Coordinates of C-alpha atoms in Angstrom, one line a residue:
M56 CA -10.5 179.7 -118.7
Q57 CA -11.6 176.4 -120.1
S58 CA -9.1 174.5 -118.0
V59 CA -10.4 176.1 -114.8
L60 CA -13.9 175.0 -115.7
L61 CA -12.7 171.4 -116.6
I62 CA -10.9 171.1 -113.2
D63 CA -14.2 172.3 -111.4
L64 CA -16.3 169.8 -113.4
L65 CA -13.8 167.0 -112.5
K66 CA -13.9 168.0 -108.9
T67 CA -17.8 168.0 -108.9
N68 CA -17.9 164.5 -110.5
E69 CA -15.4 163.1 -108.1
Q70 CA -17.7 164.4 -105.2
F71 CA -20.7 162.9 -106.8
F72 CA -19.2 159.6 -107.4
R73 CA -17.8 159.6 -103.7
R74 CA -21.3 160.2 -102.5
I75 CA -22.8 157.4 -104.7
R76 CA -20.0 155.0 -103.3
T77 CA -20.7 156.1 -99.8
E78 CA -24.5 155.5 -100.2
M79 CA -23.8 152.2 -101.9
D80 CA -21.4 151.1 -99.0
R81 CA -24.1 152.2 -96.5
Q82 CA -26.8 150.2 -98.2
R83 CA -24.4 147.2 -98.5
M84 CA -23.8 147.4 -94.7
I85 CA -27.5 147.5 -94.0
I86 CA -28.1 144.6 -96.3
N87 CA -25.3 142.6 -94.6
S88 CA -26.4 143.4 -91.1
I89 CA -29.9 141.9 -91.4
D90 CA -30.5 138.4 -90.2
E91 CA -32.5 137.3 -93.2
G92 CA -30.5 136.1 -96.4
M93 CA -30.8 138.1 -99.5
I94 CA -29.8 137.1 -103.1
G95 CA -30.5 138.9 -106.3
I96 CA -30.4 138.1 -110.1
D97 CA -30.5 139.9 -113.4
Q98 CA -32.9 139.2 -116.3
K99 CA -30.8 136.3 -117.3
G100 CA -30.9 134.5 -114.0
I101 CA -27.2 135.5 -113.0
V102 CA -26.6 136.4 -109.5
D103 CA -25.6 140.0 -109.2
F104 CA -25.7 140.6 -105.4
I105 CA -25.8 138.4 -102.2
N106 CA -25.6 139.4 -98.5
E107 CA -23.5 137.8 -95.7
S108 CA -26.5 136.0 -94.2
A109 CA -27.3 134.3 -97.4
C110 CA -23.6 133.2 -97.8
R111 CA -23.6 131.8 -94.3
M112 CA -27.0 129.7 -94.9
L113 CA -25.8 128.6 -98.4
E114 CA -22.4 127.9 -97.1
V115 CA -20.8 130.0 -100.0
S116 CA -18.7 133.2 -100.5
D117 CA -19.9 136.2 -102.4
F118 CA -16.7 135.9 -104.5
N119 CA -17.7 132.5 -105.8
T120 CA -21.3 133.4 -106.3
I121 CA -21.5 136.7 -108.0
G122 CA -21.7 136.2 -111.8
K123 CA -22.9 132.5 -111.6
S124 CA -26.3 131.1 -112.5
I125 CA -28.8 130.9 -109.7
F126 CA -29.2 127.3 -110.4
E127 CA -25.6 126.6 -109.7
I128 CA -26.1 128.0 -106.2
I129 CA -29.6 126.8 -105.6
P130 CA -30.7 124.0 -107.9
D131 CA -34.4 124.1 -106.9
S132 CA -34.6 127.9 -106.9
K133 CA -37.9 129.4 -108.1
L134 CA -36.5 133.0 -108.4
V135 CA -36.3 132.8 -112.2
R136 CA -40.0 132.1 -112.3
V137 CA -40.7 135.5 -110.8
L138 CA -39.0 137.1 -113.8
D139 CA -41.6 135.6 -116.1
T140 CA -44.7 136.0 -113.8
K141 CA -43.7 139.6 -112.6
K142 CA -45.5 138.5 -109.3
A143 CA -44.2 138.1 -105.8
E144 CA -44.2 134.8 -104.1
L145 CA -44.4 135.0 -100.3
N146 CA -43.4 132.6 -97.5
N147 CA -42.6 129.4 -99.5
E148 CA -40.7 126.7 -97.8
L149 CA -37.6 125.4 -99.5
V150 CA -34.8 122.9 -98.6
L151 CA -31.3 124.0 -99.5
P152 CA -28.7 121.7 -100.8
N153 CA -27.1 121.5 -97.4
G154 CA -30.4 120.3 -95.8
L155 CA -31.3 123.7 -94.2
T156 CA -35.0 124.5 -94.3
I157 CA -35.8 128.1 -95.2
I158 CA -38.9 130.2 -95.7
S159 CA -38.5 132.4 -98.8
S160 CA -40.2 135.4 -100.3
R161 CA -39.4 136.4 -103.9
Y162 CA -39.9 139.8 -105.6
P163 CA -39.5 140.9 -109.2
L164 CA -37.5 144.1 -110.0
I165 CA -39.5 146.2 -112.5
S166 CA -38.4 149.5 -114.0
S167 CA -40.5 152.6 -114.4
D168 CA -41.4 151.7 -117.9
G169 CA -42.6 148.2 -116.8
E170 CA -39.6 146.0 -117.9
T171 CA -38.4 143.3 -115.6
F172 CA -34.6 143.7 -115.2
G173 CA -34.1 141.3 -112.3
A174 CA -35.5 139.6 -109.1
F175 CA -34.4 139.2 -105.5
A176 CA -35.3 136.7 -102.7
V177 CA -35.4 137.2 -98.9
F178 CA -35.2 134.0 -96.8
K179 CA -34.9 132.9 -93.2
D180 CA -33.5 129.8 -91.6
V181 CA -36.4 128.0 -90.0
S182 CA -34.8 124.7 -89.1
E183 CA -34.9 125.3 -85.4
V184 CA -38.4 126.6 -85.5
V185 CA -39.4 123.4 -87.4
K186 CA -37.5 121.3 -84.8
L187 CA -39.2 123.1 -82.0
A188 CA -42.5 122.5 -83.6
E189 CA -41.9 118.8 -83.9
E190 CA -40.9 118.7 -80.2
V191 CA -44.0 120.6 -79.3
T192 CA -46.0 118.0 -81.3
D193 CA -44.2 115.3 -79.6
L194 CA -44.9 116.9 -76.2
K195 CA -48.5 117.2 -77.0
S196 CA -48.6 113.6 -78.0
I197 CA -46.8 112.5 -74.8
K198 CA -49.0 114.8 -72.7
T199 CA -52.2 113.2 -74.4
M200 CA -50.8 109.7 -73.5
L201 CA -50.0 110.7 -69.9
E202 CA -53.4 112.2 -69.4
A203 CA -55.0 109.0 -70.7
I204 CA -52.8 106.9 -68.3
I205 CA -53.7 109.2 -65.4
Q206 CA -57.4 109.1 -66.2
S207 CA -57.4 105.3 -66.6
S208 CA -55.9 104.7 -63.0
D209 CA -58.3 103.3 -60.4
D210 CA -56.2 105.2 -57.9
A211 CA -57.1 108.8 -57.3
I212 CA -54.2 111.2 -58.5
S213 CA -54.0 114.9 -57.6
V214 CA -51.2 117.4 -58.6
V215 CA -50.7 120.8 -57.0
D216 CA -48.2 123.7 -58.0
E217 CA -45.5 125.0 -55.7
K218 CA -48.0 127.3 -54.1
G219 CA -50.3 124.4 -53.2
N220 CA -53.0 125.1 -55.7
G221 CA -54.6 122.3 -57.6
V222 CA -53.5 121.8 -61.3
L223 CA -54.7 118.3 -62.1
V224 CA -57.0 115.5 -60.8
N225 CA -58.3 112.3 -62.4
R226 CA -61.7 110.7 -62.6
A227 CA -61.0 108.3 -59.7
Y228 CA -60.2 111.4 -57.6
T229 CA -63.5 113.0 -58.2
R230 CA -65.2 109.7 -57.6
I231 CA -63.5 109.0 -54.3
T232 CA -63.7 112.6 -52.8
G233 CA -67.0 113.7 -54.4
L234 CA -65.2 116.9 -55.6
S235 CA -65.4 118.0 -59.3
E236 CA -62.4 119.3 -61.3
D237 CA -63.9 122.9 -61.0
E238 CA -63.9 122.6 -57.2
V239 CA -60.2 121.6 -57.1
I240 CA -58.3 123.1 -60.0
G241 CA -56.8 126.5 -59.0
K242 CA -58.0 126.0 -55.4
P243 CA -55.8 125.4 -52.3
A244 CA -54.7 121.8 -51.7
T245 CA -56.8 121.8 -48.3
V246 CA -60.0 122.0 -50.2
D247 CA -60.4 118.3 -50.0
I248 CA -59.5 117.9 -46.3
N249 CA -62.4 117.8 -43.8
E250 CA -60.2 117.6 -40.7
G251 CA -56.5 117.5 -40.2
E252 CA -53.5 118.7 -42.3
S253 CA -52.9 118.5 -46.0
I254 CA -50.1 116.1 -47.0
H255 CA -49.5 118.1 -50.1
M256 CA -48.7 121.2 -48.1
K257 CA -46.4 119.2 -45.6
V258 CA -44.5 117.7 -48.6
L259 CA -44.2 121.4 -50.2
E260 CA -42.8 122.5 -46.8
T261 CA -40.3 119.7 -46.2
Q262 CA -39.6 118.9 -50.0
K263 CA -39.6 115.2 -48.9
P264 CA -42.0 112.4 -49.8
I265 CA -44.6 111.2 -47.3
R266 CA -45.9 107.7 -47.8
G267 CA -48.4 105.3 -46.3
V268 CA -50.5 107.9 -44.5
N269 CA -53.9 106.4 -43.5
M270 CA -56.7 109.0 -43.9
R271 CA -60.4 109.3 -44.3
I272 CA -61.7 111.6 -47.0
G273 CA -64.9 112.5 -48.8
E274 CA -68.6 112.6 -47.8
D275 CA -68.5 108.7 -47.3
N276 CA -65.6 109.0 -45.0
R277 CA -63.6 106.4 -47.1
D278 CA -60.5 104.7 -45.8
V279 CA -57.5 105.6 -48.0
I280 CA -53.7 105.4 -47.9
V281 CA -52.0 108.5 -49.3
N282 CA -48.6 108.8 -51.0
V283 CA -47.3 112.2 -51.8
A284 CA -44.0 113.1 -53.5
P285 CA -42.4 116.4 -54.4
I286 CA -42.0 117.5 -58.0
I287 CA -38.5 118.9 -58.4
V288 CA -37.2 120.3 -61.7
N289 CA -33.6 121.7 -61.9
N290 CA -33.4 121.6 -58.1
Q291 CA -36.5 123.9 -58.0
M292 CA -39.8 122.8 -56.3
K293 CA -42.5 122.9 -58.8
G294 CA -45.3 121.2 -56.8
S295 CA -46.2 117.8 -55.5
V296 CA -48.2 114.7 -56.8
G297 CA -50.4 112.6 -54.6
V298 CA -51.7 109.1 -55.1
I299 CA -54.6 108.0 -53.0
H300 CA -55.4 104.3 -52.7
D301 CA -59.0 103.6 -51.7
I302 CA -58.8 100.7 -49.2
T303 CA -62.4 100.9 -47.9
E304 CA -63.4 97.6 -49.4
M305 CA -60.2 96.0 -48.3
R306 CA -60.6 97.3 -44.8
N307 CA -64.1 96.0 -44.7
L308 CA -62.9 92.6 -45.9
M309 CA -60.3 92.7 -43.2
K310 CA -62.8 93.5 -40.5
E311 CA -65.0 90.6 -41.8
L312 CA -62.1 88.3 -41.7
D313 CA -61.1 89.5 -38.2
W314 CA -64.7 89.0 -37.0
A315 CA -64.7 85.4 -38.6
K316 CA -61.4 84.6 -36.9
Q317 CA -62.8 85.8 -33.5
I318 CA -65.8 83.4 -34.1
I319 CA -63.5 80.5 -35.1
R320 CA -61.4 81.1 -32.1
K321 CA -64.4 81.0 -29.8
L322 CA -65.4 77.7 -31.4
E323 CA -62.0 76.1 -31.3
S324 CA -58.4 76.6 -30.2
T325 CA -56.4 78.0 -32.9
F326 CA -53.2 79.0 -31.0
T327 CA -50.3 76.6 -31.2
F328 CA -46.8 76.4 -29.9
S329 CA -45.7 78.3 -33.0
D330 CA -47.6 81.3 -31.6
I331 CA -45.3 81.4 -28.5
H332 CA -42.2 83.5 -29.4
G333 CA -38.9 83.7 -27.8
S334 CA -35.6 81.6 -27.9
S335 CA -34.4 82.2 -24.3
A336 CA -33.7 79.1 -22.3
D337 CA -36.5 79.8 -19.8
I338 CA -39.2 79.9 -22.4
R339 CA -37.8 77.1 -24.4
L340 CA -37.9 74.9 -21.2
S341 CA -41.5 75.9 -20.6
I342 CA -42.6 75.1 -24.1
D343 CA -40.7 71.7 -24.0
Q344 CA -42.6 70.8 -20.7
A345 CA -45.9 71.9 -22.4
K346 CA -45.4 69.7 -25.4
I347 CA -44.8 66.7 -23.0
A348 CA -47.9 67.6 -21.0
A349 CA -50.0 67.8 -24.4
K350 CA -49.4 64.1 -24.9
S351 CA -51.2 63.0 -21.8
D352 CA -54.6 63.7 -20.2
I353 CA -53.1 64.5 -16.8
P354 CA -54.2 67.8 -15.3
V355 CA -51.8 70.6 -15.8
L356 CA -51.0 73.6 -13.7
L357 CA -49.7 76.8 -15.4
R358 CA -48.0 79.2 -13.0
G359 CA -46.8 82.7 -13.9
E360 CA -47.3 86.4 -13.4
P361 CA -50.4 88.2 -14.9
G362 CA -49.9 88.8 -18.7
S363 CA -47.1 86.3 -19.0
G364 CA -49.0 84.1 -21.5
K365 CA -50.7 81.3 -19.5
E366 CA -53.8 81.3 -21.7
L367 CA -51.7 81.0 -24.8
F368 CA -49.8 78.0 -23.3
A369 CA -53.2 76.4 -22.4
N370 CA -54.5 76.9 -25.9
A371 CA -51.3 75.5 -27.4
I372 CA -51.5 72.3 -25.0
H373 CA -55.1 71.6 -26.3
S374 CA -54.1 72.2 -30.0
E375 CA -51.2 69.7 -29.6
S376 CA -53.3 67.0 -27.8
N377 CA -55.5 64.3 -29.2
R378 CA -58.4 66.5 -28.1
K379 CA -57.8 69.2 -30.5
S380 CA -60.9 68.5 -32.5
S381 CA -63.1 68.9 -29.4
K382 CA -64.0 72.1 -27.5
F383 CA -61.5 74.3 -25.6
I384 CA -63.4 76.4 -23.0
R385 CA -61.8 79.1 -21.0
V386 CA -63.3 80.0 -17.6
N387 CA -62.2 83.2 -15.8
C388 CA -62.7 82.1 -12.2
T389 CA -62.2 85.7 -11.1
A390 CA -65.0 87.1 -13.3
I391 CA -67.9 84.7 -12.4
D392 CA -70.0 85.5 -9.3
P393 CA -69.1 83.0 -6.6
S394 CA -72.7 82.3 -5.8
V395 CA -73.4 80.9 -9.4
I396 CA -70.0 79.6 -10.3
E397 CA -70.6 76.1 -9.1
R398 CA -73.7 75.9 -11.3
E399 CA -72.0 77.4 -14.2
L400 CA -69.2 74.8 -14.0
F401 CA -71.1 71.6 -13.1
G402 CA -74.7 72.3 -14.0
E403 CA -77.5 71.0 -12.0
I404 CA -79.8 68.0 -12.2
E405 CA -83.5 68.9 -11.6
Q406 CA -85.4 66.6 -9.4
N407 CA -88.4 66.7 -11.7
P408 CA -87.7 64.1 -14.5
S409 CA -89.9 66.2 -17.0
I410 CA -87.5 69.2 -16.6
P411 CA -84.3 69.1 -18.9
V412 CA -81.0 68.7 -17.3
K413 CA -79.1 72.0 -17.0
L414 CA -75.5 71.1 -18.4
G415 CA -72.5 73.0 -16.9
L416 CA -69.2 74.1 -18.8
F417 CA -67.6 70.7 -17.8
D418 CA -70.4 69.0 -19.7
E419 CA -70.0 71.3 -22.7
A420 CA -66.4 70.6 -22.9
M421 CA -67.0 66.9 -23.2
S422 CA -64.0 65.2 -24.6
G423 CA -62.2 68.5 -24.9
S424 CA -60.3 70.8 -22.5
I425 CA -61.3 73.4 -19.9
F426 CA -59.0 76.1 -18.9
L427 CA -59.6 77.4 -15.3
D428 CA -57.8 80.7 -15.2
E429 CA -57.0 82.0 -11.7
V430 CA -58.1 78.8 -10.2
T431 CA -57.2 80.0 -6.7
D432 CA -60.2 82.4 -6.7
L433 CA -62.7 79.5 -6.7
P434 CA -64.7 79.3 -3.5
L435 CA -63.6 76.4 -1.2
S436 CA -66.9 74.7 -1.8
V437 CA -66.3 74.6 -5.6
Q438 CA -62.7 73.6 -5.0
S439 CA -64.0 70.5 -3.1
R440 CA -66.4 69.8 -6.0
L441 CA -63.6 70.1 -8.5
L442 CA -61.5 67.7 -6.5
E443 CA -64.3 65.2 -6.5
H444 CA -64.6 65.6 -10.3
L445 CA -60.9 64.7 -10.7
K446 CA -61.2 61.6 -8.6
Q447 CA -64.2 60.2 -10.2
R448 CA -64.2 57.7 -13.1
P449 CA -66.2 58.6 -16.3
T450 CA -69.0 56.1 -15.6
Q451 CA -69.4 57.5 -12.2
M452 CA -69.7 61.2 -13.1
N453 CA -73.2 61.5 -14.2
E454 CA -75.5 58.5 -14.7
H455 CA -77.3 60.3 -17.6
L456 CA -74.0 61.1 -19.4
K457 CA -71.1 58.8 -20.4
F458 CA -68.1 60.5 -22.2
N459 CA -64.5 61.0 -22.2
P460 CA -63.9 63.3 -19.1
V461 CA -62.8 66.8 -19.8
R462 CA -59.0 67.5 -19.6
I463 CA -58.4 70.3 -16.9
I464 CA -55.7 72.8 -17.5
A465 CA -55.5 75.3 -14.4
A466 CA -53.5 78.4 -14.1
T467 CA -52.8 81.0 -11.4
S468 CA -50.7 84.1 -10.8
K469 CA -51.0 83.8 -7.0
N470 CA -48.8 82.1 -4.4
L471 CA -50.5 78.7 -4.1
E472 CA -48.4 77.7 -1.0
K473 CA -49.3 81.0 0.8
A474 CA -53.0 80.4 -0.2
I475 CA -52.8 76.9 1.4
H476 CA -51.1 78.2 4.5
E477 CA -53.9 80.9 4.8
G478 CA -56.6 78.2 4.3
S479 CA -58.0 79.8 1.1
F480 CA -57.0 76.9 -1.2
N481 CA -57.7 73.2 -0.8
V482 CA -54.4 71.4 -0.2
D483 CA -55.7 68.0 -1.8
L484 CA -56.7 70.0 -4.9
Y485 CA -53.2 71.5 -4.9
Y486 CA -51.7 68.0 -5.2
A487 CA -54.3 66.8 -7.7
L488 CA -53.5 69.7 -10.0
N489 CA -49.8 69.9 -9.4
R490 CA -48.9 66.6 -11.1
I491 CA -47.6 68.6 -14.1
T492 CA -46.6 72.2 -13.2
I493 CA -45.2 74.5 -15.8
Q494 CA -43.7 77.8 -14.8
I495 CA -44.2 80.6 -17.4
P496 CA -41.2 83.0 -17.1
S497 CA -41.9 86.7 -16.8
L498 CA -40.9 89.1 -19.6
R499 CA -38.3 90.8 -17.4
T500 CA -36.3 87.6 -17.1
R501 CA -36.0 87.1 -20.8
K502 CA -35.7 90.5 -22.2
A503 CA -33.5 89.2 -25.1
D504 CA -36.8 87.9 -26.4
I505 CA -38.5 91.3 -26.6
P506 CA -37.4 92.1 -30.3
E507 CA -38.9 88.9 -31.6
I508 CA -42.1 89.3 -29.4
A509 CA -42.5 93.0 -30.4
A510 CA -42.2 92.1 -34.1
Q511 CA -45.1 89.7 -33.9
L512 CA -47.2 92.1 -31.8
L513 CA -46.6 94.8 -34.5
K514 CA -48.1 92.4 -37.2
K515 CA -51.2 91.8 -35.0
L516 CA -51.7 95.4 -34.1
N517 CA -51.2 96.7 -37.7
Q518 CA -54.0 94.4 -38.8
E519 CA -56.2 95.6 -35.8
F520 CA -55.5 99.3 -36.4
G521 CA -55.2 99.2 -40.1
M522 CA -51.7 100.7 -40.0
N523 CA -48.4 100.0 -41.6
V524 CA -45.7 100.4 -38.9
G525 CA -42.8 98.4 -40.1
E526 CA -40.2 98.6 -37.3
I527 CA -39.0 99.9 -34.0
S528 CA -35.9 102.0 -34.0
G529 CA -32.8 100.9 -32.1
E530 CA -33.1 103.5 -29.5
A531 CA -36.7 102.6 -28.9
M532 CA -36.0 98.9 -28.6
N533 CA -33.3 99.8 -25.9
K534 CA -36.1 101.5 -24.0
L535 CA -38.3 98.5 -24.2
Q536 CA -35.4 96.2 -23.0
Q537 CA -34.5 98.5 -20.0
Y538 CA -38.1 98.5 -18.7
E539 CA -39.1 95.8 -16.1
W540 CA -42.5 94.9 -17.4
P541 CA -44.7 94.2 -14.5
G542 CA -47.6 93.5 -16.7
N543 CA -45.4 91.2 -19.0
V544 CA -46.2 90.4 -22.6
R545 CA -49.7 91.9 -22.2
E546 CA -48.3 95.2 -21.0
L547 CA -45.8 95.1 -23.9
E548 CA -48.7 94.9 -26.3
N549 CA -50.5 97.7 -24.6
V550 CA -47.4 99.9 -24.7
L551 CA -46.8 99.2 -28.5
S552 CA -50.4 100.0 -29.2
R553 CA -50.2 103.4 -27.5
A554 CA -46.9 104.0 -29.3
M555 CA -48.5 103.5 -32.7
I556 CA -51.0 106.2 -31.7
Y557 CA -48.3 108.6 -31.0
I558 CA -46.3 107.9 -34.2
G559 CA -46.1 110.9 -36.5
P560 CA -48.1 111.0 -39.9
G561 CA -46.4 109.2 -42.7
S562 CA -43.9 107.5 -40.4
S563 CA -43.6 103.8 -40.3
I564 CA -41.1 103.6 -37.5
I565 CA -41.8 103.8 -33.7
Q566 CA -39.2 106.1 -32.2
A567 CA -37.9 106.3 -28.7
E568 CA -40.1 109.3 -27.7
D569 CA -43.2 107.2 -28.8
I570 CA -42.1 104.4 -26.4
R571 CA -41.2 107.0 -23.5
R572 CA -44.7 108.5 -23.6
S573 CA -46.3 105.0 -23.8
L574 CA -44.2 103.8 -20.9
F575 CA -45.1 107.0 -18.9
T576 CA -48.9 106.3 -19.3
S577 CA -48.2 102.6 -18.3
E578 CA -46.3 103.7 -15.2
V579 CA -48.8 106.4 -14.0
K580 CA -50.2 103.9 -11.2
T581 CA -49.3 100.4 -10.4
T582 CA -51.0 99.7 -7.1
E583 CA -54.4 98.7 -6.1
E584 CA -55.7 102.2 -6.3
I585 CA -55.8 101.9 -9.9
L586 CA -56.5 98.2 -10.3
P587 CA -59.9 97.4 -8.8
E588 CA -60.7 94.0 -7.6
K589 CA -61.0 91.5 -10.5
S590 CA -59.9 93.9 -13.1
T591 CA -57.0 93.2 -15.5
L592 CA -54.3 95.7 -16.4
A593 CA -55.6 95.8 -20.0
S594 CA -59.1 96.6 -19.0
V595 CA -58.0 99.3 -16.5
M596 CA -55.8 100.9 -19.3
D597 CA -58.8 100.7 -21.7
D598 CA -61.1 102.4 -19.2
Y599 CA -58.5 105.0 -18.7
E600 CA -57.9 105.7 -22.3
R601 CA -61.7 105.9 -23.0
S602 CA -62.2 108.4 -20.4
V603 CA -59.3 110.6 -21.7
L604 CA -60.9 110.5 -25.2
E605 CA -64.4 111.3 -23.8
K606 CA -63.1 114.2 -21.9
A607 CA -61.0 115.6 -24.8
L608 CA -64.0 115.3 -27.2
E609 CA -66.2 117.1 -24.7
E610 CA -63.7 119.9 -24.2
H611 CA -63.6 120.5 -28.0
N612 CA -67.3 120.2 -28.6
G613 CA -66.8 116.9 -30.7
N614 CA -64.3 118.5 -33.1
K615 CA -62.0 115.6 -33.9
S616 CA -59.1 117.6 -35.4
L617 CA -58.7 119.9 -32.3
T618 CA -59.2 116.8 -30.1
A619 CA -56.3 115.0 -32.0
N620 CA -54.1 118.0 -31.6
R621 CA -54.9 118.3 -27.9
L622 CA -54.0 114.6 -27.3
G623 CA -50.8 114.9 -29.5
I624 CA -51.9 112.1 -31.8
S625 CA -52.7 112.0 -35.6
L626 CA -56.3 112.3 -36.7
R627 CA -56.3 108.7 -38.1
S628 CA -55.2 107.4 -34.8
L629 CA -58.0 109.2 -33.1
Y630 CA -60.5 107.6 -35.5
Y631 CA -59.1 104.2 -34.6
K632 CA -59.4 104.7 -31.0
L633 CA -62.9 106.2 -31.3
E634 CA -64.0 103.1 -33.2
K635 CA -62.4 100.8 -30.6
F636 CA -64.3 102.4 -27.9
K637 CA -67.5 102.9 -29.9
L638 CA -67.4 106.7 -29.5
I639 CA -68.2 107.5 -33.1

C-alpha cells in the first residue's frame, strides 16, 4: 500500500516539475524573442540570465556570460547600483565596450519581505537612431544654409512641386513680382502670370529645361529672362525650379545706348568696310573698288538693286576718306517733293541783303560727303543744276562761301542707259558721275555669303528685339540659300526678323518652319500693286505687319494673350512688335 502511494507521489512530482520546466522554457522563448536586450544579476552582481538580443549587442554568448561578474561583461554597468538604491533607473544612455550606443532601463528584484535579491536591465540599440538624428541635424543645417543662399540672391527664385503648386520663393521674387509668399506658396504656378503660359507647367509637362525665355511680369511689367529646370529625384519628377533675371535696367540702358548710337550715326558716318560682310569674289571686287574710290575726291556712282547695300558702301567710302571728320548727309531723291528739292539741295540767296542766306544740303555738307540715293529720280532741272555744281570751282560756287566742295556719291537701282534713251536722265550728268562706277552685286549672285551675313544680322536683331537667338539650323539655312532674294540684304533682314517672331518660347534656334513662314509672308505680293510709288520694301512690309497687328488686337478686344495665340507668335514677340509700331 505504501509503495503504491510512493509511486503516485513520484508521478505527481514529475508532472509538476515538467510543468515548471515547460513554463520556464516558454518564458525563456518569450524573453529571447524580444528585440530589446535583457540581462540579470543576483545580489552579488553575478550574471544569472541573459537573452539572445543582449548577447548579440554585447557580442558574447550566454555560456561565457552566466556566472561572471557584470563588470567583466559591461565595465561601466550601473546595474549593481540599483541593488543598493532599490530604485529603478529609466532611459539612461550607455556606450558598450564594442562602441554600440544603448538606452538602458534598470530595475531591482525585491522579494515579498522587502529584500533585494537581484536586478535586471532592459536595453535597446539606438546607434542607428543617433546616426539618423545627426543626419537630420546636418540636413537642417544644410537647409538653413541653402535658404540663406536663396534669400540672398538678387535673382528671383521660385520652386513648385510635381503638381505645379508653389513651395518656395525668395525675397527677390516678391520684390520683382509684387506677390507675397502667402499669395504663391501652395497656389498654382500660373498665379504670377498675367498673360501667356507658365514656363513651370511647360517644364513639368516636358520634363526638359527651358532657358532664356523673355517675359514681362509683375505690376510694373518688368522685363525678365526666365530659366526653368525640372527637379528629378530617383528618376521621378518632383517639381521644377525657376530663376528669373530682372533685365529691366539693362534693357533701359540698351535702349539709351541704341538711341545714342542713332544720334551719333545721324551726326557722322560710323559704317566702315568691316561692316560689309561676305567673301565671294563679286563682293570683294566691289569692296576693293570702293577702297580705291575713297582715296580720291572724284564723284562715285554706285549701281545695284534695291536693298543690296549701296548706302552702306557710301558710308564706308566716306569713313575711309580724308573727309571722315566732316559730315555725311544722305538724300533720298525719291522721298523729297520735286517742287522743293532744288531749294533743299542748293539753298537760295535772298535778294534782300538784310535777309539771311538759306543754306542747302550741299552747303551743310561742306568739306564732307553727300549721298544722293536714287539720283535718277531728280527732276531734269535739278540734274542740270547738279551738273553745273560739278563743273564749278570752289571759288566760283557762291561768293559768300569759300570751302572745300562737297564730295558727291550717287546711287541708283534704275537702268541709267534706258533713262538716258527715254530722256529722263541728263547724259552729261551721266558722264560726270560715271567716272568711278561700282556695281554692288545682288544677294542671289552670292548665296555663299548668306551664312556670314545672316549671323551679323542676328546680332543686330537680337539687340533691337532684346532676344537671344543664337543660330540658324542647317535646314533653315538651306531654305535661305535656295531663295532668290529680290529684295536682297534688306529683304533677308526682314525675313530673319519675322522668323524671330515665329520662334518658339525658350528656343534660341531659328528652324526651317520659321523661315518658311517668313518667306511666305515676303512672297505674298511682289509687284507694283503692293509697292506704291516711292515706297521701299521695308516700309511696305512694316505697314502690312502693323495692319495685321491692329486687326488682330481689335478682333480680341485688346487681349494680348489671345492676339499672340491667333497670330501664332509668343507673347514676348507680340510685345516687341507692339512697341516697334507704338501700339502699346
